[in-house]
PDB file of C-alpha atoms and ligand atoms in Angstrom:
ATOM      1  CA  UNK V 758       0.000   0.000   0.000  1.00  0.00           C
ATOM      2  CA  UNK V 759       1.034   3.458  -0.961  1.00  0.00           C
ATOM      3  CA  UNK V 760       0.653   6.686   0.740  1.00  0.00           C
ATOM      4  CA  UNK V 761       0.910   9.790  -1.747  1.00  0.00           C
ATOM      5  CA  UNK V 762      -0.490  13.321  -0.486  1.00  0.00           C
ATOM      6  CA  UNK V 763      -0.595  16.218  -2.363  1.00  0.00           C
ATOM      7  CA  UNK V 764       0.097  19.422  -0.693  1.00  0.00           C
ATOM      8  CA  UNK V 765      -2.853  21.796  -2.638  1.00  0.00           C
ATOM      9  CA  UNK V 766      -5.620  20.431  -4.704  1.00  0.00           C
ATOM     10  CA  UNK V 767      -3.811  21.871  -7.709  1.00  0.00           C
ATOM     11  CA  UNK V 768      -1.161  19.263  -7.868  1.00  0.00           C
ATOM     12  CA  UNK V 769      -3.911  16.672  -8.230  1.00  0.00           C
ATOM     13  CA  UNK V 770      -3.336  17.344 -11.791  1.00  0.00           C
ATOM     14  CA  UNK V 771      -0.056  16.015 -11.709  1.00  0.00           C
ATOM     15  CA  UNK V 772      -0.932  12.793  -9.942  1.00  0.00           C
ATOM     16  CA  UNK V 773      -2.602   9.161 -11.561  1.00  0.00           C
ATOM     17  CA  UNK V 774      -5.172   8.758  -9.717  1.00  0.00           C
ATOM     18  CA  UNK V 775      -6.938   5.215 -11.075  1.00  0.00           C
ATOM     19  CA  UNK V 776      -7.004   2.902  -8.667  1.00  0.00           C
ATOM     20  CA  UNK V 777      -6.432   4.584  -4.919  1.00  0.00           C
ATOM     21  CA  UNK V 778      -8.930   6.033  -2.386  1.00  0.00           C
ATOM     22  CA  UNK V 779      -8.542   9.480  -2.281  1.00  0.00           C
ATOM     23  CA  UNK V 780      -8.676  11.414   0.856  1.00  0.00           C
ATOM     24  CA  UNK V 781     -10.150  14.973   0.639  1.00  0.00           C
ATOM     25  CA  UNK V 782      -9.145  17.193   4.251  1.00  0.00           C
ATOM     26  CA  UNK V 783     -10.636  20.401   5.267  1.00  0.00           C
ATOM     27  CA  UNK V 784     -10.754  20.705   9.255  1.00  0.00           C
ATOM     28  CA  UNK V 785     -12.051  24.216   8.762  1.00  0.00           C
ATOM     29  CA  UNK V 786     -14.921  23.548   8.162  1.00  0.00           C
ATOM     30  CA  UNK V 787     -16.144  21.691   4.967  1.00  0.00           C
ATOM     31  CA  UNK V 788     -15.428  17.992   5.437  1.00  0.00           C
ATOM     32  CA  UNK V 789     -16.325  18.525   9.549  1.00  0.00           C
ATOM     33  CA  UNK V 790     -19.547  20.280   8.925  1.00  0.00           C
ATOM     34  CA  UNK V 791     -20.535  17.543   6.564  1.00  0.00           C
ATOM     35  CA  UNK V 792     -19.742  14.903   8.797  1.00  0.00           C
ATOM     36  CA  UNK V 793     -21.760  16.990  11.379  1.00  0.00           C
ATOM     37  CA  UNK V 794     -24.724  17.100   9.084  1.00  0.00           C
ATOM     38  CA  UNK V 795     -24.797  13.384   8.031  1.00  0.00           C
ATOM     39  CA  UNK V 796     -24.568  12.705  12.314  1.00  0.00           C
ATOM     40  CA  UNK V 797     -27.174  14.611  12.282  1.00  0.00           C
ATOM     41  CA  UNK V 798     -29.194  12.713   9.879  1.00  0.00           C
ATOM     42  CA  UNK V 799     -28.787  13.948   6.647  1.00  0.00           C
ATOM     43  CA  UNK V 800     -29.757  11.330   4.175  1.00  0.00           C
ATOM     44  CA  UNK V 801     -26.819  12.975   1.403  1.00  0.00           C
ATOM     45  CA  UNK V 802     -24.681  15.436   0.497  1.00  0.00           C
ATOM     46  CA  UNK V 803     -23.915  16.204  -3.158  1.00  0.00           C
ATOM     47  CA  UNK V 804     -20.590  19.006  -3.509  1.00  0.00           C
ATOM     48  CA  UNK V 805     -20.903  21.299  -6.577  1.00  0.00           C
ATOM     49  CA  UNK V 806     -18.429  24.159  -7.219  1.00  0.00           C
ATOM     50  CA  UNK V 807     -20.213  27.345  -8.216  1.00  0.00           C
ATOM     51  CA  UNK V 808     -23.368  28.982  -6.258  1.00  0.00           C
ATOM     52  CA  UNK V 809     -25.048  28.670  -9.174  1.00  0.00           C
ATOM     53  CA  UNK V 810     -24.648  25.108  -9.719  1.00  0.00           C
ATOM     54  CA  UNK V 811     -26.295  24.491  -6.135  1.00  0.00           C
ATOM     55  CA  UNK V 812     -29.235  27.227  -7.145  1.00  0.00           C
ATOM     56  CA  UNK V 813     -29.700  25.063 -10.429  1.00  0.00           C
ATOM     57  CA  UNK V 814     -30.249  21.864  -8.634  1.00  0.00           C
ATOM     58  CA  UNK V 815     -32.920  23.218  -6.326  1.00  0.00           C
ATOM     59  CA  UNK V 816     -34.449  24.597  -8.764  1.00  0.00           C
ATOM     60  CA  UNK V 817     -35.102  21.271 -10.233  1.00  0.00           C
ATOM     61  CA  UNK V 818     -35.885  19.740  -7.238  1.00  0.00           C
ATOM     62  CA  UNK V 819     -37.452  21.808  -4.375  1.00  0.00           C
ATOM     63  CA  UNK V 820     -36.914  19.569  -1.362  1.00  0.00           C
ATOM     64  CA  UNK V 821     -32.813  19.944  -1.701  1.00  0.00           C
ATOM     65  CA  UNK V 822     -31.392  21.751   0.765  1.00  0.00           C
ATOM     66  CA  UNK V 823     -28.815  23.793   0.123  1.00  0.00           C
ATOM     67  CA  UNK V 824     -25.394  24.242   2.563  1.00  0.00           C
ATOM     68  CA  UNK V 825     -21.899  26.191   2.117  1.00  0.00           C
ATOM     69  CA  UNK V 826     -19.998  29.579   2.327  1.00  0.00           C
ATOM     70  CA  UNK V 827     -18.627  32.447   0.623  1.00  0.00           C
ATOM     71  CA  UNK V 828     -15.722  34.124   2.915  1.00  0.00           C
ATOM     72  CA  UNK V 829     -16.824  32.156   5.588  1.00  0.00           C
ATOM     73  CA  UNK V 830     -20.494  33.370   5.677  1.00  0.00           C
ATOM     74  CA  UNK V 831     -23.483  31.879   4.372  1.00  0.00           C
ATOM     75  CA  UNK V 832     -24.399  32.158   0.782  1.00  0.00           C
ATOM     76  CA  UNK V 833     -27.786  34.754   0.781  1.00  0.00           C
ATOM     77  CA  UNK V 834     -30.530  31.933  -0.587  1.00  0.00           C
ATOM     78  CA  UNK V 835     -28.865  29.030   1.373  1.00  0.00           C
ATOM     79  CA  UNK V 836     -30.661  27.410   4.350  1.00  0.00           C
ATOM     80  CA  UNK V 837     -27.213  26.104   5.319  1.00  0.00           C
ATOM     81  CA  UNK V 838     -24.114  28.479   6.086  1.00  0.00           C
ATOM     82  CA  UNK V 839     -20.830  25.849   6.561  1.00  0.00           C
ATOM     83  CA  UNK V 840     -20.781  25.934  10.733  1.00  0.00           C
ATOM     84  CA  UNK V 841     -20.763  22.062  12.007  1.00  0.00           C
ATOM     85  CA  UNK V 842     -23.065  23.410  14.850  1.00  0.00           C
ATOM     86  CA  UNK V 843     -25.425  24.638  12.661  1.00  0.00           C
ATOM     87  CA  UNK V 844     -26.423  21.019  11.691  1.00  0.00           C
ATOM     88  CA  UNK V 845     -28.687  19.226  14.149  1.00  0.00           C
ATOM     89  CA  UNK V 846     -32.028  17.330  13.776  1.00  0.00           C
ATOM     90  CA  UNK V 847     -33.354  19.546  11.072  1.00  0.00           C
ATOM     91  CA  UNK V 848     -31.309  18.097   8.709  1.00  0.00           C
ATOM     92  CA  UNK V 849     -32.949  14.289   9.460  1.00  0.00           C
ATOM     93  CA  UNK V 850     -33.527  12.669   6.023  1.00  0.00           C
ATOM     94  CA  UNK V 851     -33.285  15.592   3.905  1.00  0.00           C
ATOM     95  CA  UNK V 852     -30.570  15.477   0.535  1.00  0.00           C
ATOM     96  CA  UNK V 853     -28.188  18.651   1.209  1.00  0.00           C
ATOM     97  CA  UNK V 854     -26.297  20.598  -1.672  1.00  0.00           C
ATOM     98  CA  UNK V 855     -22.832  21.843  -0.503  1.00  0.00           C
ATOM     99  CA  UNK V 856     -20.869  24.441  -2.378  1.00  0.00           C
ATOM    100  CA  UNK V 857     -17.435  26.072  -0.702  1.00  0.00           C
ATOM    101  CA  UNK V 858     -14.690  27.823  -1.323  1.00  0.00           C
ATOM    102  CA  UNK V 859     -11.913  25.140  -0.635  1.00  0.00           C
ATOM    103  CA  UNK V 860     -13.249  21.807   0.839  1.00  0.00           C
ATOM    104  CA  UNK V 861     -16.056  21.274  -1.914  1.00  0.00           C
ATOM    105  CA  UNK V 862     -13.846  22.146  -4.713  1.00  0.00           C
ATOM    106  CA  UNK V 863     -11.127  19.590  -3.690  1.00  0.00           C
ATOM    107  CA  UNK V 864     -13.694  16.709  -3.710  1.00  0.00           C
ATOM    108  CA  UNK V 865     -14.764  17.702  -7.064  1.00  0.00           C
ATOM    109  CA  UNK V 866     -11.075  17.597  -8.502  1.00  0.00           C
ATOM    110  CA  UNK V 867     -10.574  14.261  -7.074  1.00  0.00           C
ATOM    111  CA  UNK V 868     -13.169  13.101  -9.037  1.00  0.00           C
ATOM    112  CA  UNK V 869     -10.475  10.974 -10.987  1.00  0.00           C
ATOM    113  CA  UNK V 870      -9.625   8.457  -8.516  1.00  0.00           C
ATOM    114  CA  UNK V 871     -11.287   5.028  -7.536  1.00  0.00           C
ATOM    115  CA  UNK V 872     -13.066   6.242  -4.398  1.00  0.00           C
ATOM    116  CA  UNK V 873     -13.369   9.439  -2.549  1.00  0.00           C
ATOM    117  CA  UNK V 874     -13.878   9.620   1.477  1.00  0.00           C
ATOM    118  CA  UNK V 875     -14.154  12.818   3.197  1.00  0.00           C
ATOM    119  CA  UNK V 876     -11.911  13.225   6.861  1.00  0.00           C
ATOM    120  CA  UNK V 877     -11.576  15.147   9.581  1.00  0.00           C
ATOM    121  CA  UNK V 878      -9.722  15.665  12.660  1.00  0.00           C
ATOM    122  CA  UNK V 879     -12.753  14.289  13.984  1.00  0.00           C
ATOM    123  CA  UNK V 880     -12.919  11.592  11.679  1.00  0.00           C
ATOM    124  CA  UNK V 881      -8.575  10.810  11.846  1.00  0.00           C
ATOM    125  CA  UNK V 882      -8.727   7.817  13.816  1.00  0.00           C
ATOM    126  CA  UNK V 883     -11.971   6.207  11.804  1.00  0.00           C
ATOM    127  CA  UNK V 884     -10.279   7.222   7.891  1.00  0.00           C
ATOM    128  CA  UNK V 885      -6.930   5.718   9.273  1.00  0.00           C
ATOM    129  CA  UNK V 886      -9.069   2.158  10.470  1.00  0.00           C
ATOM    130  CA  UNK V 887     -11.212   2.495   6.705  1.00  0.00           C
ATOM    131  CA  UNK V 888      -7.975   3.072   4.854  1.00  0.00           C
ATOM    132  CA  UNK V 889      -5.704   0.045   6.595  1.00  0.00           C
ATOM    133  CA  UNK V 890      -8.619  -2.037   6.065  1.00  0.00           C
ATOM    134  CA  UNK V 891      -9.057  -1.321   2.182  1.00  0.00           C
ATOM    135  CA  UNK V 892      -5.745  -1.902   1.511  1.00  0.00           C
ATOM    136  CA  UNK V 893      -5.594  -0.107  -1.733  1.00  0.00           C
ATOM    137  CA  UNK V 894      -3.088   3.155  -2.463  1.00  0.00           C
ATOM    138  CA  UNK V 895      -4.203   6.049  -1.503  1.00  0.00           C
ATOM    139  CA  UNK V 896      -3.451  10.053  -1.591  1.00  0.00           C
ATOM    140  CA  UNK V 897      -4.194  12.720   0.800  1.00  0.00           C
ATOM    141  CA  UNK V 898      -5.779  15.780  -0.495  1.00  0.00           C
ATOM    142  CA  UNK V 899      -5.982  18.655   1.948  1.00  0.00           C
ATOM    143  CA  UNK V 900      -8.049  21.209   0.934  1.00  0.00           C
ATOM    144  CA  UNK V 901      -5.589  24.201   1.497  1.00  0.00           C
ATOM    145  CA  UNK V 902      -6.962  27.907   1.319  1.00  0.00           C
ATOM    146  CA  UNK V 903      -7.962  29.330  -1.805  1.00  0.00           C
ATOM    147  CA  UNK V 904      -5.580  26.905  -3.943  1.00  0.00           C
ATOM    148  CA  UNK V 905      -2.541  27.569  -0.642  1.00  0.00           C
ATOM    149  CA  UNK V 906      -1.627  25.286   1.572  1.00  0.00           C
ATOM    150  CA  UNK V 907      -3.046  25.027   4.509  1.00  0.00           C
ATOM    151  CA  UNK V 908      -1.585  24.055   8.016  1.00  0.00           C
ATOM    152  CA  UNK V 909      -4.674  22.357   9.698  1.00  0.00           C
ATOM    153  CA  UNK V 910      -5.398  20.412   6.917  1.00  0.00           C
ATOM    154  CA  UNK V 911      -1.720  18.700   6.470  1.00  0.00           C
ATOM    155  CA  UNK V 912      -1.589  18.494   9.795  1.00  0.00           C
ATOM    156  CA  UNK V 913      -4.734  15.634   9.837  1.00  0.00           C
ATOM    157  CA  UNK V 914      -3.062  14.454   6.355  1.00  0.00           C
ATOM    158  CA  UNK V 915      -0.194  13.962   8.496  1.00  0.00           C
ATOM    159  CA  UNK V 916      -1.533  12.041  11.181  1.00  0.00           C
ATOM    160  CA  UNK V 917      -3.593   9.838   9.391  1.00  0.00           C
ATOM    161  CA  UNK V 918      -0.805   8.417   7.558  1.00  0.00           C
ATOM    162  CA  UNK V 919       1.202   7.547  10.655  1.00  0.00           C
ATOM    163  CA  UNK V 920      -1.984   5.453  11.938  1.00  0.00           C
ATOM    164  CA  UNK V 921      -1.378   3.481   8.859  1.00  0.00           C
ATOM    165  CA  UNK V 922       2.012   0.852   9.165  1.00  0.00           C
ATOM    166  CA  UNK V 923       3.748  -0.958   6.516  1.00  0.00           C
ATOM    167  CA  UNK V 924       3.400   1.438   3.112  1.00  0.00           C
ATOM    168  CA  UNK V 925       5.361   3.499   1.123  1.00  0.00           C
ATOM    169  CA  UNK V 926       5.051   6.980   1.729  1.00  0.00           C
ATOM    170  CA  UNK V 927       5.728   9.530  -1.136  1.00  0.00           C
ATOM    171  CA  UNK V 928       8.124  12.310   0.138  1.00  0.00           C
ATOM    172  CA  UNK V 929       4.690  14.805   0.310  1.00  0.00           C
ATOM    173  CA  UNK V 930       3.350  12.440   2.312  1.00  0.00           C
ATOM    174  CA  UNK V 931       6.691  12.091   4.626  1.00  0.00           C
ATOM    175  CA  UNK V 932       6.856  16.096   5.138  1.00  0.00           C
ATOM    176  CA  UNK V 933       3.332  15.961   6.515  1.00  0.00           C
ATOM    177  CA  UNK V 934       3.808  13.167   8.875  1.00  0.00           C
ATOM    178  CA  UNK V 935       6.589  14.995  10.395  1.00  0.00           C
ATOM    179  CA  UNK V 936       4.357  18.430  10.981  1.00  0.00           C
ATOM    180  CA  UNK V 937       2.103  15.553  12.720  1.00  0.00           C
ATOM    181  CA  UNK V 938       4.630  14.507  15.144  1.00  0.00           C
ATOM    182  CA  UNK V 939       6.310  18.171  15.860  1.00  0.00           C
ATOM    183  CA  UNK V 940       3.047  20.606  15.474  1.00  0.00           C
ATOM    184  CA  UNK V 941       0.873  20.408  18.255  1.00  0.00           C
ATOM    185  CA  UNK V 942      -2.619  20.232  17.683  1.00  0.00           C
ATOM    186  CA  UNK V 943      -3.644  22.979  19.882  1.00  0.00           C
ATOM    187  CA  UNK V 944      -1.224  25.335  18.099  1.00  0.00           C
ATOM    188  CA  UNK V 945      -4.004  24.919  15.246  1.00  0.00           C
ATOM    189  CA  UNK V 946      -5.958  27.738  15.982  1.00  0.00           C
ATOM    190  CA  UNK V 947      -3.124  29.598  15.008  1.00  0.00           C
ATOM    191  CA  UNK V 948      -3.086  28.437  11.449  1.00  0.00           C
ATOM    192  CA  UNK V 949      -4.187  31.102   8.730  1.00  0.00           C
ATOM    193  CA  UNK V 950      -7.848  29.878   8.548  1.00  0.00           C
ATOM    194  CA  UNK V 951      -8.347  29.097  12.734  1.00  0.00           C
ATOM    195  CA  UNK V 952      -7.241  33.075  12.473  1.00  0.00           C
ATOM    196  CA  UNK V 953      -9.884  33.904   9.630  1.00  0.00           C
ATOM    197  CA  UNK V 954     -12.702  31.875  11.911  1.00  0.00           C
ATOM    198  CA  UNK V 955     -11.485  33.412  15.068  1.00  0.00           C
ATOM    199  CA  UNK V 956     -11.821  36.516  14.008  1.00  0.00           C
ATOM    200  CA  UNK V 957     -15.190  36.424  12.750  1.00  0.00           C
ATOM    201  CA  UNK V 958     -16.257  35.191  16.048  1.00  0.00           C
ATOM    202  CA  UNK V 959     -16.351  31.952  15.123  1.00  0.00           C
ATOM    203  CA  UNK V 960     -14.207  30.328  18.263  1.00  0.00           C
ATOM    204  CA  UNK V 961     -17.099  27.555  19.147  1.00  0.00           C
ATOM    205  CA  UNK V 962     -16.767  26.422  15.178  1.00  0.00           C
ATOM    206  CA  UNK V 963     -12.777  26.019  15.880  1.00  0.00           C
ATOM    207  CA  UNK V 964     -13.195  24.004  18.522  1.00  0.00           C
ATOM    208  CA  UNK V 965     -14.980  21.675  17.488  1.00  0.00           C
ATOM    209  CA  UNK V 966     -13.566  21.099  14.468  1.00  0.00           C
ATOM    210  CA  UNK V 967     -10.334  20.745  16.161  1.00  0.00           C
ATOM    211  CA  UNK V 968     -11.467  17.926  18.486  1.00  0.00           C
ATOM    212  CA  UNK V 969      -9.188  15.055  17.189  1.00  0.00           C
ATOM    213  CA  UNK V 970     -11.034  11.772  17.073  1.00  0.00           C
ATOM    214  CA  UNK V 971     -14.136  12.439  18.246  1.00  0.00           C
ATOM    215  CA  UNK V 972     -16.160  10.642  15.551  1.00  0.00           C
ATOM    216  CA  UNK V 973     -16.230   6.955  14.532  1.00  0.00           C
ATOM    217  CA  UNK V 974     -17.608   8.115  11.028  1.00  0.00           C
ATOM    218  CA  UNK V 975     -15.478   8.223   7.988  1.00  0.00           C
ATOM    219  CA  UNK V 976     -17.572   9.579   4.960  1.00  0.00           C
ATOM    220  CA  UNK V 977     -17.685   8.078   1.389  1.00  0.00           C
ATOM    221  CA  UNK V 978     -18.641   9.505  -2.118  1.00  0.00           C
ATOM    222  CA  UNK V 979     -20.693   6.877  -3.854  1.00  0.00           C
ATOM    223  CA  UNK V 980     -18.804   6.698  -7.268  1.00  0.00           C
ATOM    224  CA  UNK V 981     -21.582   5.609 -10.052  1.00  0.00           C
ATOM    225  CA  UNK V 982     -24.403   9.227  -7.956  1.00  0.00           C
ATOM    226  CA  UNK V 983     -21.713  11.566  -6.049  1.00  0.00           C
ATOM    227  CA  UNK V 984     -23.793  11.237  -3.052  1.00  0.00           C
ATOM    228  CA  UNK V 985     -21.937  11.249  -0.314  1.00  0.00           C
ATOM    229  CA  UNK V 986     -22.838   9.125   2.951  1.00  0.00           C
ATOM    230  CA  UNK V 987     -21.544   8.039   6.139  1.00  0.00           C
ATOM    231  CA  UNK V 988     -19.388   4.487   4.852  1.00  0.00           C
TER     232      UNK V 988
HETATM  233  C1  MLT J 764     -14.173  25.807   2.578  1.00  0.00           C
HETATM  234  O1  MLT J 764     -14.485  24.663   2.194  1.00  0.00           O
HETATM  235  O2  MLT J 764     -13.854  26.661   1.772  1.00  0.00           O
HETATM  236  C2  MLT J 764     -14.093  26.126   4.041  1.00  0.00           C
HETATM  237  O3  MLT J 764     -14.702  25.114   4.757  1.00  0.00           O
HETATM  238  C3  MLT J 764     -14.397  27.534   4.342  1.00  0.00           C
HETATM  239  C4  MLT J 764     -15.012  27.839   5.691  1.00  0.00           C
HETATM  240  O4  MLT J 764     -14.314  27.983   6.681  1.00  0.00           O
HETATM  241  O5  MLT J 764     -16.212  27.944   5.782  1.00  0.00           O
END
């Protein structure tokens, strides 16, 4: 088994992707709220990359709901902004639309590989267990900020891929393991985007999505719909 990461979505274009799980990151907040909303109950999520896209699909179908962010704040027209605590039972078997700036964006240019699961640093512990048990090659994709690199997010890449023993680890992949080991987590919230969130008043938001492990969920695309579920 190989472990390949990629540093910013971007490079994803330089990568073959057939045949390995990829593993799309965004701590703050994308792939956490998500996982929040499916806890919640959400019977999908589908990711699109423009507003417009999301406004398109509801148009079609009325009972969508529609989730995500534009500089951190909820879209005007969505029900959803991208807060994990703004998820809770009203969510319960509804189909969400999800549009963001980083984190929804990466899953779509993953869209290449054999699989697609969403993680957290809720969700670290319960990707590392799905990935050792699948066996198959896989590459990290954190989500960065606005096509950057992002701390938070290599920093889960990172310490996923020392849960998982025996494999070949790219060099990418290596670098991030290493911020794993010497970065605390708590430092986090002093990573570019913790900042952004902080600053908007949005402490509650950081700490939750910095609560490492928290979550026995690991989220999967389906391949043939996009839907994405808990696996
Ligand atoms: C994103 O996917 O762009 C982020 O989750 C942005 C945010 O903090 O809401």
């Amino acid at each position: 088994m190989q472990i390949d990461l990629t540093f910013t979505p971007a490079e994803l274009a330089y990568c073959d992707l057939r045949g390995k799980i990829a593993v799309v990151i965004d701590v703050f907040r994308f792939t956490t709220a998500a996982l929040a909303a499916l806890e919640a109950g959400a019977a999908g999520i589908y990711v699109v990359k423009e507003v417009e896209e999301a406004i398109e699909l509801r148009a079609k179908d009325p009972r969508l709901l529609l989730a995500g962010e534009r500089r951190a704040l909820k879209v005007p027209g969505f029900d959803f902004g991208n807060s994990p605590l703004e998820f809770t039972n009203r969510v319960q078997g509804r189909r969400i639309v999800w549009c963001t700036t980083n984190g929804t964006n990466a899953v779509t240019m993953a869209a290449a590989a054999d699989e697609v699961i969403l993680a957290s640093l809720r969700s670290a512990a319960a990707a590392a267990e799905y990935l050792s048990a699948r066996k198959k090659d896989c590459i990290l994709v954190p989500a960065g900020l606005r096509g950057r690199y992002s701390l938070e997010d290599t920093w889960c890449a990172g310490y996923i891929a020392r849960q998982l023993e025996g494999c070949a680890v790219s060099d990418s992949a290596q670098t991030a393991m290493c911020i794993a080991e010497h970065w605390s987590l708590r430092d986090l919230s002093a990573a570019q985007h913790g900042q952004v969130l902080l600053g908007l008043g949005m402490a509650a938001d950081v700490e939750y999505c910095l609560a490492l492990n928290s979550s026995p969920n690991v989220i999967r695309q389906d391949p043939l719909s996009g839907w994405c579920t808990l696996a």
